XYZ file of C-alpha atoms in Angstrom:
317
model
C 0.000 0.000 0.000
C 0.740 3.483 -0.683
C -0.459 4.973 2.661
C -1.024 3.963 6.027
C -4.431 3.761 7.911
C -4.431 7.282 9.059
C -3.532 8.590 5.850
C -6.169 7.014 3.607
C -8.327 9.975 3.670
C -5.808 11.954 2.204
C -4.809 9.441 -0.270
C -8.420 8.960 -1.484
C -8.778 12.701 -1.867
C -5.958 12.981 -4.056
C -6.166 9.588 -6.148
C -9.098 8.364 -6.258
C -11.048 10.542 -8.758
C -12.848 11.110 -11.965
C -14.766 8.099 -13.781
C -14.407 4.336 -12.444
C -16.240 1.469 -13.721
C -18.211 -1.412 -12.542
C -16.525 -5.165 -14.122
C -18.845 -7.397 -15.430
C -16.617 -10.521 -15.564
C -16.355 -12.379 -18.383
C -17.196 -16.485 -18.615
C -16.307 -19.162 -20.842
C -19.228 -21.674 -22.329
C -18.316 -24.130 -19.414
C -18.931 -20.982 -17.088
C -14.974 -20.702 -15.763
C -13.350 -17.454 -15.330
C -12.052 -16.043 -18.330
C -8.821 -14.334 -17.164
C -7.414 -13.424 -21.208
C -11.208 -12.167 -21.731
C -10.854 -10.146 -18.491
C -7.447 -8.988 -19.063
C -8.560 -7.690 -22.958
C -11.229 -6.021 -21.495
C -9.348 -4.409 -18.566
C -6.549 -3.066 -21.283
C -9.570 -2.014 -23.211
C -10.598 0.047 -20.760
C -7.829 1.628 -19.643
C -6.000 2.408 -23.014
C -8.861 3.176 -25.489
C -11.651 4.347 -22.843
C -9.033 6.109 -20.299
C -11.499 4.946 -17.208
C -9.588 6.059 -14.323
C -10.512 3.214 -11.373
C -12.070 -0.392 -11.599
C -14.389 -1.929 -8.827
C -13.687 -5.607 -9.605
C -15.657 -8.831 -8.085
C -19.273 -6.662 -7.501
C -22.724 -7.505 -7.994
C -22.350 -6.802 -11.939
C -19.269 -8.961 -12.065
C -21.393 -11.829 -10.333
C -19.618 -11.948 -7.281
C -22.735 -13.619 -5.292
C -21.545 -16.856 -8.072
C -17.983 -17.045 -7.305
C -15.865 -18.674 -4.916
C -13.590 -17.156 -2.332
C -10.294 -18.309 -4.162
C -11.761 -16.876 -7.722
C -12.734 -13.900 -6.247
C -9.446 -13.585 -4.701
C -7.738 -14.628 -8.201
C -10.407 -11.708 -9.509
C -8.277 -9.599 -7.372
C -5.344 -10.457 -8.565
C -5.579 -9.874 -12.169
C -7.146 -6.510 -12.206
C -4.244 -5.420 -10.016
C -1.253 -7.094 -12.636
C -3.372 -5.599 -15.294
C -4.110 -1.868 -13.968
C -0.134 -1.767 -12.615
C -0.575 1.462 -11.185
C -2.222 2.751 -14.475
C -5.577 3.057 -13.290
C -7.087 2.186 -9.322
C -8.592 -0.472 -8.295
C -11.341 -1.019 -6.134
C -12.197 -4.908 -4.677
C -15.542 -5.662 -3.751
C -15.548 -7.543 -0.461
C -18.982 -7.905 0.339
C -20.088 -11.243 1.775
C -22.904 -11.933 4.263
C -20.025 -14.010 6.266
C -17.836 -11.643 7.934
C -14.904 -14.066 7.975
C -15.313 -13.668 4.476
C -15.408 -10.318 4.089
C -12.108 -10.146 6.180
C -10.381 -12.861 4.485
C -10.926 -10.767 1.184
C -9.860 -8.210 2.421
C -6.384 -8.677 3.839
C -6.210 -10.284 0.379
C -6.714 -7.381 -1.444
C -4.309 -5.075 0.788
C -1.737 -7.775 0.243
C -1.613 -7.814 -3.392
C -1.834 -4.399 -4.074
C -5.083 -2.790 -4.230
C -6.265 0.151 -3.712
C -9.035 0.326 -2.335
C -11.521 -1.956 -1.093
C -16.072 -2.000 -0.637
C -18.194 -3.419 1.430
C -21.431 -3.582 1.445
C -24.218 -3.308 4.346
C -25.198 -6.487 5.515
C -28.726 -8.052 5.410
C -29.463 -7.994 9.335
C -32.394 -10.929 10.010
C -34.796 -9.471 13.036
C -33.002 -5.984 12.927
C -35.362 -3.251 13.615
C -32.825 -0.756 14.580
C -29.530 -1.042 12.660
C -27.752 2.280 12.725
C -25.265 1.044 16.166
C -25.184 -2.827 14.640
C -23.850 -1.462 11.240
C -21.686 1.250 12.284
C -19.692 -1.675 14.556
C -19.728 -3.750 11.205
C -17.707 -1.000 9.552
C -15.857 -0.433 12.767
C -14.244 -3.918 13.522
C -13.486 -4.077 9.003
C -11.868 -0.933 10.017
C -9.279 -2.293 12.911
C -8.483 -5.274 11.074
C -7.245 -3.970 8.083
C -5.444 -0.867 7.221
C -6.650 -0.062 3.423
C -9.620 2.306 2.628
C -12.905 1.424 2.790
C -15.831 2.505 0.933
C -19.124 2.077 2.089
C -22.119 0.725 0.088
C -25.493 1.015 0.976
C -28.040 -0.177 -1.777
C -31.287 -1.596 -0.893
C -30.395 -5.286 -1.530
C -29.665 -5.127 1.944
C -33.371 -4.396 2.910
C -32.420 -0.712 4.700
C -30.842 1.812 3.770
C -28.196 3.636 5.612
C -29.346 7.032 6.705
C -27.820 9.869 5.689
C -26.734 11.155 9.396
C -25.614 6.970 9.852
C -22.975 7.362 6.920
C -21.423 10.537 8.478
C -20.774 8.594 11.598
C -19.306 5.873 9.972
C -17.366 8.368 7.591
C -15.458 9.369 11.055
C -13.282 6.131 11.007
C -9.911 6.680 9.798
C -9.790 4.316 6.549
C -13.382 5.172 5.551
C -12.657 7.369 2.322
C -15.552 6.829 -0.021
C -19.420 5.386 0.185
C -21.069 4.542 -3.165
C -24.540 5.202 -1.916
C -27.490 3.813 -3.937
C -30.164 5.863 -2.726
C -32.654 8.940 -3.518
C -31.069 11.897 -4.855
C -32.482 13.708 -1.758
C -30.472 11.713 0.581
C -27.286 11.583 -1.113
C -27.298 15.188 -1.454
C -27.763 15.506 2.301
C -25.158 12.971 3.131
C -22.516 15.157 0.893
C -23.411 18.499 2.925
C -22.881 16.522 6.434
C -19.676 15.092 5.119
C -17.795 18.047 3.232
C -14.936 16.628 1.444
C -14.047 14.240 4.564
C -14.930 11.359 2.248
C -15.632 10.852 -1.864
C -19.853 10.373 -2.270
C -20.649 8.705 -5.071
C -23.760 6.932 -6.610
C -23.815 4.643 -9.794
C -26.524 6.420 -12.044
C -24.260 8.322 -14.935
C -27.375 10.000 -15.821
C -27.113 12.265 -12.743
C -23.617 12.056 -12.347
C -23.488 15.496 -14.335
C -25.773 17.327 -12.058
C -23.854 15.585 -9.407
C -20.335 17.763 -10.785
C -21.933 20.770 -11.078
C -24.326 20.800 -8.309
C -22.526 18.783 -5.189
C -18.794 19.259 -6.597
C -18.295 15.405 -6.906
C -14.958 14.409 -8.223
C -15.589 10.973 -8.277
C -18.029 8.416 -10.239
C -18.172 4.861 -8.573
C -19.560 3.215 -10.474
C -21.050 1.300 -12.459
C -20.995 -0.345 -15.836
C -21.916 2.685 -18.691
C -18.254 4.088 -18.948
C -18.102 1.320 -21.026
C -21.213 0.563 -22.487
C -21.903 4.097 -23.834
C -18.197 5.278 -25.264
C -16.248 3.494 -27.528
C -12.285 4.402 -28.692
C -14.406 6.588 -31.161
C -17.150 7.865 -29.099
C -16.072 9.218 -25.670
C -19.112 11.419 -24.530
C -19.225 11.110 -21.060
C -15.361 10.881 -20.732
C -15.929 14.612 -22.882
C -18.912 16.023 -20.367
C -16.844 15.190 -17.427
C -13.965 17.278 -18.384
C -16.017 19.975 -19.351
C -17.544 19.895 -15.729
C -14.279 19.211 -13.944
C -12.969 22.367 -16.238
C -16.515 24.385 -15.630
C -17.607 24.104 -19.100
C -21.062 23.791 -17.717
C -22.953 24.309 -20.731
C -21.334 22.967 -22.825
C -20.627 19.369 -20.539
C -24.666 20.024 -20.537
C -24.635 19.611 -24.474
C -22.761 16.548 -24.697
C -24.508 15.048 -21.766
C -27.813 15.467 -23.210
C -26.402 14.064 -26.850
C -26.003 10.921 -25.416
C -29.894 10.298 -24.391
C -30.576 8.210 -26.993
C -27.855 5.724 -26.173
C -29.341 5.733 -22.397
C -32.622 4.896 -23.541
C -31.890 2.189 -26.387
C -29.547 0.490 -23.388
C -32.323 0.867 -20.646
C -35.221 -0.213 -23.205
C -33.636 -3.202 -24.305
C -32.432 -4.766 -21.135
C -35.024 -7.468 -19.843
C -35.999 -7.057 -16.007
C -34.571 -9.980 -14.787
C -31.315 -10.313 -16.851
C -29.270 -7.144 -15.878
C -25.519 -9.149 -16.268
C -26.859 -11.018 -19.409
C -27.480 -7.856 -21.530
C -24.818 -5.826 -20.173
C -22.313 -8.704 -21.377
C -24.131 -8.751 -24.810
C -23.902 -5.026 -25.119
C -20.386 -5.437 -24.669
C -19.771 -7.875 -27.478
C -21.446 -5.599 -30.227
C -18.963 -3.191 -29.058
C -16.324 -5.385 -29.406
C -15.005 -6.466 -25.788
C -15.837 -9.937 -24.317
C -19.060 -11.021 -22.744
C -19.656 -14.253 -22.392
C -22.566 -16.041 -20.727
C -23.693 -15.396 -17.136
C -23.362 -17.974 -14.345
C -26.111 -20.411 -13.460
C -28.735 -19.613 -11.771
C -28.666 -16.371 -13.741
C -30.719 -16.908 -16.784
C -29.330 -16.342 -20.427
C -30.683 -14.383 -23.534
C -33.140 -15.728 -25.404
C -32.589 -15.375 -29.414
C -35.320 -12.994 -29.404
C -34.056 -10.886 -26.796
C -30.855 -10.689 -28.612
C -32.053 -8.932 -31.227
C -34.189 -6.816 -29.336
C -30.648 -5.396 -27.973
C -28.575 -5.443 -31.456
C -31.514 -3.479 -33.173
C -31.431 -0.957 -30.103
C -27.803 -0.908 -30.307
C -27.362 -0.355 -34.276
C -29.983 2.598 -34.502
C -29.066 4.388 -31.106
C -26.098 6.298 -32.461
C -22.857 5.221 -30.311
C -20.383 5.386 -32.840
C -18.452 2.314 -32.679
């Protein structure tokens, strides 16, 4: 690591910005990791789509399918393939908290940068606010990289607002990505200041989000590289306009890319999130793959549901 415990604020502040992805990791026919898929895609990103951070082994890379030593192998080759080029992020969310430990002394030993956790389901819980601030308390003293928080409703709460800020006191908290109304988000990032990096994974309001809150950081999710190509870098182009104060003109891109949004949003089914983000990938060239079992696969029809949506939504490719 880069830092020590009590310096992971600072580090976070100063590195981990701009635009970073969620992975969807890529499978072979017989369902095995496919680590030269992964690695094309990673070098894809990086070189031709300049993303600036990857949060490997999360929901949309299927995590919930995965074992402990391929998550941990997961790990591994997003850090050999990033090498310092762009950050990395490892999802060590796990409803077993030996788990979640295990992965994450793995990830500080081979070199990430970061890692997330999510909140826990809590069975019988009425009243979690002192229950999940220890959770993120005794991750905290156990390992010494930074920590994002992630509350999303999956866990069946949501953190409140005025919860995260206590939480955001611990030394190596530097980051939540908080899936939540706009309302609450916003409040969280006035309580906070620029103590820790808020984030949420919509890129539709991640604009408003630059201009309006001063975020410097997207995490994350997967349209950095579903909506640009090497060709067609839109929202790499609005951010720098915001980050620069181009505001109107960040504005004008931003809006260009609406149809994109809504050909990708109309054509995903509503039970096969991973399955059409992994096809969208392959008509832009990267690799897909299918998605682990239980998961369910495209049909045919649903296939070409996505490729007509694709070939008429204008993303140069």
């Amino acid at each position: 690591m880069n830092y020590s415990r009590l310096d992971a604020k600072d580090h976070a502040r100063d590195h981990m910005r701009g635009i970073w992805a969620a992975a969807l990791n890529p499978f072979r026919p017989d369902f095995t990791l496919d680590e030269d898929g992964l690695r094309a895609n990673i070098r894809h990103w990086i070189d031709d789509l300049d993303i600036q951070g990857l949060f490997i082994a999360g929901k949309q890379g299927e995590f919930f399918s995965m074992s402990v030593p391929e998550r941990k192998r997961n790990f591994e080759i997003a850090v050999d393939e990033c090498a310092g080029r762009a950050g990395t992020i490892m999802s060590c969310s796990d409803q077993n908290f030996d788990t979640v430990i295990e992965l994450a002394k793995h990830a500080q030993a081979c070199g990430a940068d970061y890692i997330v956790v999510h909140a826990p389901m809590l069975h019988f819980v009425t009243d979690p606010d002192d229950t999940v601030y220890n959770y993120y308390k005794t991750i905290c003293e156990q390992v010494d990289i930074g920590i994002a928080m992630w509350s999303h409703p999956d866990s069946g709460y949501l953190m409140s607002p005025e919860l995260c800020a206590r939480v955001a006191e611990l030394p190596n908290i530097v980051a939540i990505k908080y899936s939540v109304p706009r309302e609450m988000y916003v409040r969280l990032t006035r309580l906070v200041g620029d103590k820790i990096h808020v984030s949420t994974a919509s890129e539709a309001e991640w604009l408003d989000n630059i201009i309006e809150l001063d975020w410097k950081l997207y995490l994350c999710s997967s349209p950095p590289y579903q909506i640009q190509s090497k060709v067609d870098q839109r929202m790499n182009d609005y951010t720098r306009l915001a980050l620069d104060g181009k505001f109107d003109e960040a504005r004008a891109v931003s809006q260009s890319l609406q149809p994109v949004r809504d050909a990708f949003g109309a054509s995903r089914p509503g039970g096969k999130p991973q399955a059409h983000g992994k096809y969208w990938q392959e008509l832009l060239g990267q690799v897909g793959g299918p998605v682990r079992p239980p998961l369910l696969q495209l049909t045919d029809a649903e296939k070409a549901t996505i490729r007509q949506a694709f070939e008429t939504c204008g993303l140069r490719v």
